[in-house]
mmCIF file of C-alpha atoms in Angstrom:
data_model
loop_
_atom_site.group_PDB
_atom_site.id
_atom_site.type_symbol
_atom_site.label_atom_id
_atom_site.label_comp_id
_atom_site.label_asym_id
_atom_site.label_seq_id
_atom_site.Cartn_x
_atom_site.Cartn_y
_atom_site.Cartn_z
ATOM 1 C CA ARG A 1 -15.764 -30.323 -70.187
ATOM 2 C CA LEU A 2 -19.356 -30.143 -70.386
ATOM 3 C CA GLY A 3 -20.683 -26.607 -68.831
ATOM 4 C CA SER A 4 -17.547 -25.531 -67.960
ATOM 5 C CA ASN A 5 -15.364 -22.573 -69.839
ATOM 6 C CA LYS A 6 -11.705 -24.069 -68.251
ATOM 7 C CA PRO A 7 -9.695 -25.647 -70.840
ATOM 8 C CA VAL A 8 -8.673 -28.972 -70.016
ATOM 9 C CA LYS A 9 -5.268 -30.334 -71.469
ATOM 10 C CA ALA A 10 -5.779 -33.395 -73.356
ATOM 11 C CA ASP A 11 -2.864 -35.819 -75.201
ATOM 12 C CA PHE A 12 -4.508 -37.995 -77.456
ATOM 13 C CA ARG A 13 -3.886 -39.386 -80.857
ATOM 14 C CA VAL A 14 -6.821 -39.764 -83.813
ATOM 15 C CA ILE A 15 -6.587 -42.906 -85.520
ATOM 16 C CA THR A 16 -9.185 -43.501 -88.461
ATOM 17 C CA ALA A 17 -9.284 -46.268 -91.022
ATOM 18 C CA THR A 18 -11.481 -46.404 -94.524
ATOM 19 C CA HIS A 19 -11.344 -48.704 -97.059
ATOM 20 C CA ARG A 20 -11.655 -45.849 -99.705
ATOM 21 C CA ASN A 21 -9.367 -43.348 -101.386
ATOM 22 C CA LEU A 22 -9.504 -40.142 -99.657
ATOM 23 C CA SER A 23 -7.773 -38.351 -101.925
ATOM 24 C CA GLU A 24 -9.511 -39.043 -104.765
ATOM 25 C CA MET A 25 -13.047 -38.424 -102.741
ATOM 26 C CA VAL A 26 -11.442 -35.023 -102.126
ATOM 27 C CA LYS A 27 -11.027 -34.328 -105.264
ATOM 28 C CA ASP A 28 -14.920 -35.476 -106.625
ATOM 29 C CA GLY A 29 -16.147 -33.307 -103.700
ATOM 30 C CA LYS A 30 -17.677 -36.344 -101.605
ATOM 31 C CA PHE A 31 -14.721 -35.586 -98.713
ATOM 32 C CA ARG A 32 -14.457 -32.458 -96.798
ATOM 33 C CA GLU A 33 -10.478 -31.316 -97.689
ATOM 34 C CA ASP A 34 -9.919 -29.721 -94.253
ATOM 35 C CA LEU A 35 -11.000 -32.708 -92.475
ATOM 36 C CA TYR A 36 -8.635 -34.887 -94.967
ATOM 37 C CA HIS A 37 -5.433 -32.496 -94.185
ATOM 38 C CA ARG A 38 -6.398 -33.037 -90.506
ATOM 39 C CA ILE A 39 -6.152 -36.611 -90.566
ATOM 40 C CA ASN A 40 -3.746 -37.372 -93.311
ATOM 41 C CA ILE A 41 -0.680 -37.054 -90.786
ATOM 42 C CA PHE A 42 0.970 -40.857 -91.398
ATOM 43 C CA PRO A 43 -1.301 -42.586 -93.616
ATOM 44 C CA ILE A 44 -0.697 -46.391 -93.391
ATOM 45 C CA ALA A 45 -1.711 -48.462 -96.635
ATOM 46 C CA LEU A 46 -2.656 -51.855 -95.647
ATOM 47 C CA PRO A 47 -3.267 -54.396 -98.212
ATOM 48 C CA SER A 48 -6.317 -56.522 -97.889
ATOM 49 C CA LEU A 49 -6.261 -60.297 -96.121
ATOM 50 C CA ARG A 50 -6.141 -61.928 -99.735
ATOM 51 C CA GLU A 51 -2.919 -60.380 -100.595
ATOM 52 C CA ARG A 52 -0.865 -61.067 -97.659
ATOM 53 C CA ARG A 53 -1.993 -64.963 -96.895
ATOM 54 C CA GLU A 54 0.976 -65.189 -94.928
ATOM 55 C CA ASP A 55 -0.639 -63.597 -91.923
ATOM 56 C CA ILE A 56 -3.806 -65.862 -91.952
ATOM 57 C CA PRO A 57 -2.244 -68.810 -89.757
ATOM 58 C CA LEU A 58 -0.956 -65.844 -87.135
ATOM 59 C CA LEU A 59 -4.158 -64.700 -87.198
ATOM 60 C CA VAL A 60 -6.214 -67.482 -86.865
ATOM 61 C CA ASP A 61 -3.684 -68.295 -83.539
ATOM 62 C CA TYR A 62 -4.410 -64.636 -82.151
ATOM 63 C CA PHE A 63 -8.115 -65.384 -82.287
ATOM 64 C CA LEU A 64 -8.488 -68.568 -81.480
ATOM 65 C CA GLU A 65 -6.513 -67.725 -78.087
ATOM 66 C CA GLN A 66 -9.498 -64.717 -77.602
ATOM 67 C CA LEU A 67 -11.901 -67.221 -77.963
ATOM 68 C CA ARG A 68 -10.661 -69.889 -75.618
ATOM 69 C CA SER A 69 -10.740 -67.199 -73.010
ATOM 70 C CA GLU A 70 -14.265 -65.404 -74.308
ATOM 71 C CA LEU A 71 -15.947 -69.397 -74.373
ATOM 72 C CA GLY A 72 -14.125 -70.736 -71.863
ATOM 73 C CA LYS A 73 -13.332 -73.904 -74.550
ATOM 74 C CA PRO A 74 -9.789 -75.590 -74.948
ATOM 75 C CA LEU A 75 -10.493 -75.160 -78.689
ATOM 76 C CA PRO A 76 -7.104 -77.246 -79.699
ATOM 77 C CA GLY A 77 -7.104 -75.537 -83.331
ATOM 78 C CA LEU A 78 -7.636 -75.756 -87.206
ATOM 79 C CA SER A 79 -7.302 -79.194 -89.015
ATOM 80 C CA GLN A 80 -4.694 -78.799 -91.921
ATOM 81 C CA LYS A 81 -8.156 -79.148 -94.318
ATOM 82 C CA ALA A 82 -9.548 -76.170 -92.384
ATOM 83 C CA MET A 83 -6.344 -74.212 -92.550
ATOM 84 C CA ASP A 84 -6.228 -75.194 -96.559
ATOM 85 C CA LEU A 85 -9.673 -73.456 -97.074
ATOM 86 C CA PHE A 86 -8.296 -70.426 -94.800
ATOM 87 C CA LEU A 87 -5.716 -69.801 -97.197
ATOM 88 C CA SER A 88 -7.215 -70.337 -100.375
ATOM 89 C CA TYR A 89 -10.392 -68.277 -99.675
ATOM 90 C CA ASN A 90 -10.730 -64.707 -100.895
ATOM 91 C CA TRP A 91 -11.736 -63.117 -97.808
ATOM 92 C CA HIS A 92 -13.769 -60.244 -98.948
ATOM 93 C CA GLY A 93 -14.675 -58.962 -95.445
ATOM 94 C CA ASN A 94 -10.868 -59.247 -94.409
ATOM 95 C CA ILE A 95 -10.271 -59.758 -91.060
ATOM 96 C CA ARG A 96 -13.577 -59.097 -89.587
ATOM 97 C CA GLU A 97 -14.776 -61.924 -91.737
ATOM 98 C CA LEU A 98 -11.977 -64.412 -90.693
ATOM 99 C CA LYS A 99 -12.761 -63.485 -87.325
ATOM 100 C CA ASN A 100 -16.495 -64.067 -87.554
ATOM 101 C CA CYS A 101 -15.718 -67.334 -89.415
ATOM 102 C CA LEU A 102 -13.639 -68.679 -86.526
ATOM 103 C CA GLU A 103 -15.851 -67.601 -83.728
ATOM 104 C CA ARG A 104 -19.256 -69.666 -85.519
ATOM 105 C CA ALA A 105 -16.175 -72.813 -85.961
ATOM 106 C CA ALA A 106 -15.451 -72.126 -82.346
ATOM 107 C CA ILE A 107 -18.970 -72.416 -81.093
ATOM 108 C CA LEU A 108 -19.682 -75.238 -83.052
ATOM 109 C CA SER A 109 -16.894 -77.274 -82.477
ATOM 110 C CA GLN A 110 -16.941 -79.568 -79.404
ATOM 111 C CA ASN A 111 -13.669 -79.009 -77.995
ATOM 112 C CA GLU A 112 -12.053 -80.553 -80.994
ATOM 113 C CA LEU A 113 -9.995 -79.487 -84.203
ATOM 114 C CA ILE A 114 -12.070 -77.290 -85.976
ATOM 115 C CA ARG A 115 -12.670 -78.742 -89.568
ATOM 116 C CA PRO A 116 -14.407 -77.663 -92.734
ATOM 117 C CA GLU A 117 -17.787 -78.674 -91.796
ATOM 118 C CA HIS A 118 -17.474 -76.046 -88.969
ATOM 119 C CA LEU A 119 -16.506 -73.465 -91.538
ATOM 120 C CA THR A 120 -19.168 -70.982 -92.956
ATOM 121 C CA ILE A 121 -16.451 -70.730 -95.906
ATOM 122 C CA SER A 122 -16.480 -74.341 -96.827
ATOM 123 C CA GLN A 123 -20.037 -74.109 -97.820
ATOM 124 C CA SER A 124 -19.785 -70.989 -100.028
ATOM 125 C CA LEU A 125 -16.465 -71.871 -101.366
ATOM 126 C CA SER A 126 -17.040 -72.418 -105.085
ATOM 127 C CA LYS A 127 -14.584 -73.792 -107.213
ATOM 128 C CA GLU A 128 -14.067 -70.549 -109.101
ATOM 129 C CA GLU A 129 -13.681 -68.833 -105.784
ATOM 130 C CA LYS A 130 -10.614 -71.135 -105.129
ATOM 131 C CA ILE A 131 -7.288 -69.810 -106.161
ATOM 132 C CA LEU A 132 -5.411 -71.649 -108.437
ATOM 133 C CA PRO A 133 -7.573 -75.141 -108.583
ATOM 134 C CA ASP A 134 -5.317 -78.370 -108.906
ATOM 135 C CA GLU A 135 -5.979 -78.577 -112.853
ATOM 136 C CA LYS A 136 -4.982 -74.893 -113.144
ATOM 137 C CA ASP A 137 -1.659 -75.217 -110.991
ATOM 138 C CA LYS A 138 0.316 -75.634 -113.605
ATOM 139 C CA ILE A 139 2.544 -73.190 -115.707
ATOM 140 C CA GLN A 140 3.737 -73.750 -119.280
ATOM 141 C CA ILE A 141 6.749 -71.961 -119.502
ATOM 142 C CA ASN A 142 8.900 -71.954 -122.794
ATOM 143 C CA ILE A 143 12.281 -70.797 -122.896
ATOM 144 C CA ASP A 144 14.852 -70.385 -125.864
ATOM 145 C CA LEU A 145 18.062 -71.128 -124.581
ATOM 146 C CA ASN A 146 19.570 -70.512 -127.932
ATOM 147 C CA SER A 147 18.695 -66.916 -127.568
ATOM 148 C CA LYS A 148 21.021 -63.930 -127.173
ATOM 149 C CA GLU A 149 18.921 -62.224 -124.880
ATOM 150 C CA THR A 150 18.131 -65.489 -122.415
ATOM 151 C CA THR A 151 20.128 -64.584 -119.396
ATOM 152 C CA LEU A 152 19.366 -66.197 -115.734
ATOM 153 C CA ASP A 153 17.677 -62.742 -114.851
ATOM 154 C CA SER A 154 15.480 -63.022 -117.820
ATOM 155 C CA ILE A 155 14.247 -66.683 -117.174
ATOM 156 C CA VAL A 156 13.757 -65.945 -113.179
ATOM 157 C CA ASP A 157 11.583 -62.623 -114.427
ATOM 158 C CA HIS A 158 9.937 -64.932 -117.054
ATOM 159 C CA ILE A 159 9.041 -67.601 -114.031
ATOM 160 C CA LEU A 160 7.713 -64.384 -111.701
ATOM 161 C CA GLN A 161 5.671 -63.192 -113.928
ATOM 162 C CA LYS A 162 3.921 -66.403 -115.576
ATOM 163 C CA THR A 163 3.302 -67.146 -111.554
ATOM 164 C CA LEU A 164 1.768 -63.700 -111.070
ATOM 165 C CA GLU A 165 -0.466 -64.121 -113.970
ATOM 166 C CA LYS A 166 -1.466 -67.226 -112.827
ATOM 167 C CA CYS A 167 -2.062 -66.098 -109.364
ATOM 168 C CA ASN A 168 -4.189 -63.273 -110.757
ATOM 169 C CA ASN A 169 -1.162 -60.689 -109.707
ATOM 170 C CA ASN A 170 -1.584 -61.813 -106.057
ATOM 171 C CA LYS A 171 2.289 -61.548 -104.768
ATOM 172 C CA SER A 172 2.105 -63.475 -101.345
ATOM 173 C CA LEU A 173 0.210 -66.402 -103.121
ATOM 174 C CA ALA A 174 2.662 -66.217 -105.952
ATOM 175 C CA ALA A 175 5.772 -66.197 -103.649
ATOM 176 C CA ASP A 176 3.909 -69.381 -101.479
ATOM 177 C CA LYS A 177 3.737 -71.046 -104.912
ATOM 178 C CA LEU A 178 7.214 -70.684 -105.944
ATOM 179 C CA LYS A 179 8.534 -71.118 -102.088
ATOM 180 C CA ILE A 180 10.060 -67.495 -102.140
ATOM 181 C CA ASP A 181 9.741 -64.046 -99.929
ATOM 182 C CA ARG A 182 7.166 -62.212 -101.868
ATOM 183 C CA LYS A 183 9.610 -59.236 -101.309
ATOM 184 C CA ILE A 184 11.415 -60.639 -104.352
ATOM 185 C CA PHE A 185 8.754 -59.743 -106.308
ATOM 186 C CA TYR A 186 8.835 -55.845 -105.209
ATOM 187 C CA ARG A 187 12.908 -55.713 -105.598
ATOM 188 C CA ARG A 188 12.680 -57.090 -108.907
ATOM 189 C CA GLU A 189 10.055 -54.224 -109.701
ATOM 190 C CA LYS A 190 12.193 -51.501 -108.592
ATOM 191 C CA ARG A 191 15.085 -52.882 -110.536
ATOM 192 C CA ASN A 192 12.685 -52.855 -113.895
#
């Protein structure tokens, strides 16, 4: 304790978070190596929100429940169009941006479903920011069934690859478009 010379036993864990690559920063001399080795005991890499869009409805429900209690409002939820906007937005600010957007919408809504007009993202979401706009939703795939190399696996790999390209390598979005589990992409990467 402050002013004391007697040690006090403490049991705690330190959890740190960053969006930077600390090992690269250590190599570049921008982060202390001794501190890095002290905190780098159990690293957990968490993909950005735009890479795990399936979490968005769960996060929306979680934050709405918090806001109901904080604001004392019923907040019935999001309209389908608002949820579609949430799922198509790129969330550069990750979960903090999602939470702030929901909080603003909750304040603006009058005990009704949150609609696109309540959302700041509906005003800032340009056509270029939308993922897979309707006119670009189609994927052209040509397969030569007479080729000796054509197998069911090669066709599936081709479809997965083309869909990933169309989705800017966003596995969650590609899996959603194909109505499959995104783990399939990781399994096929390991296999190849």
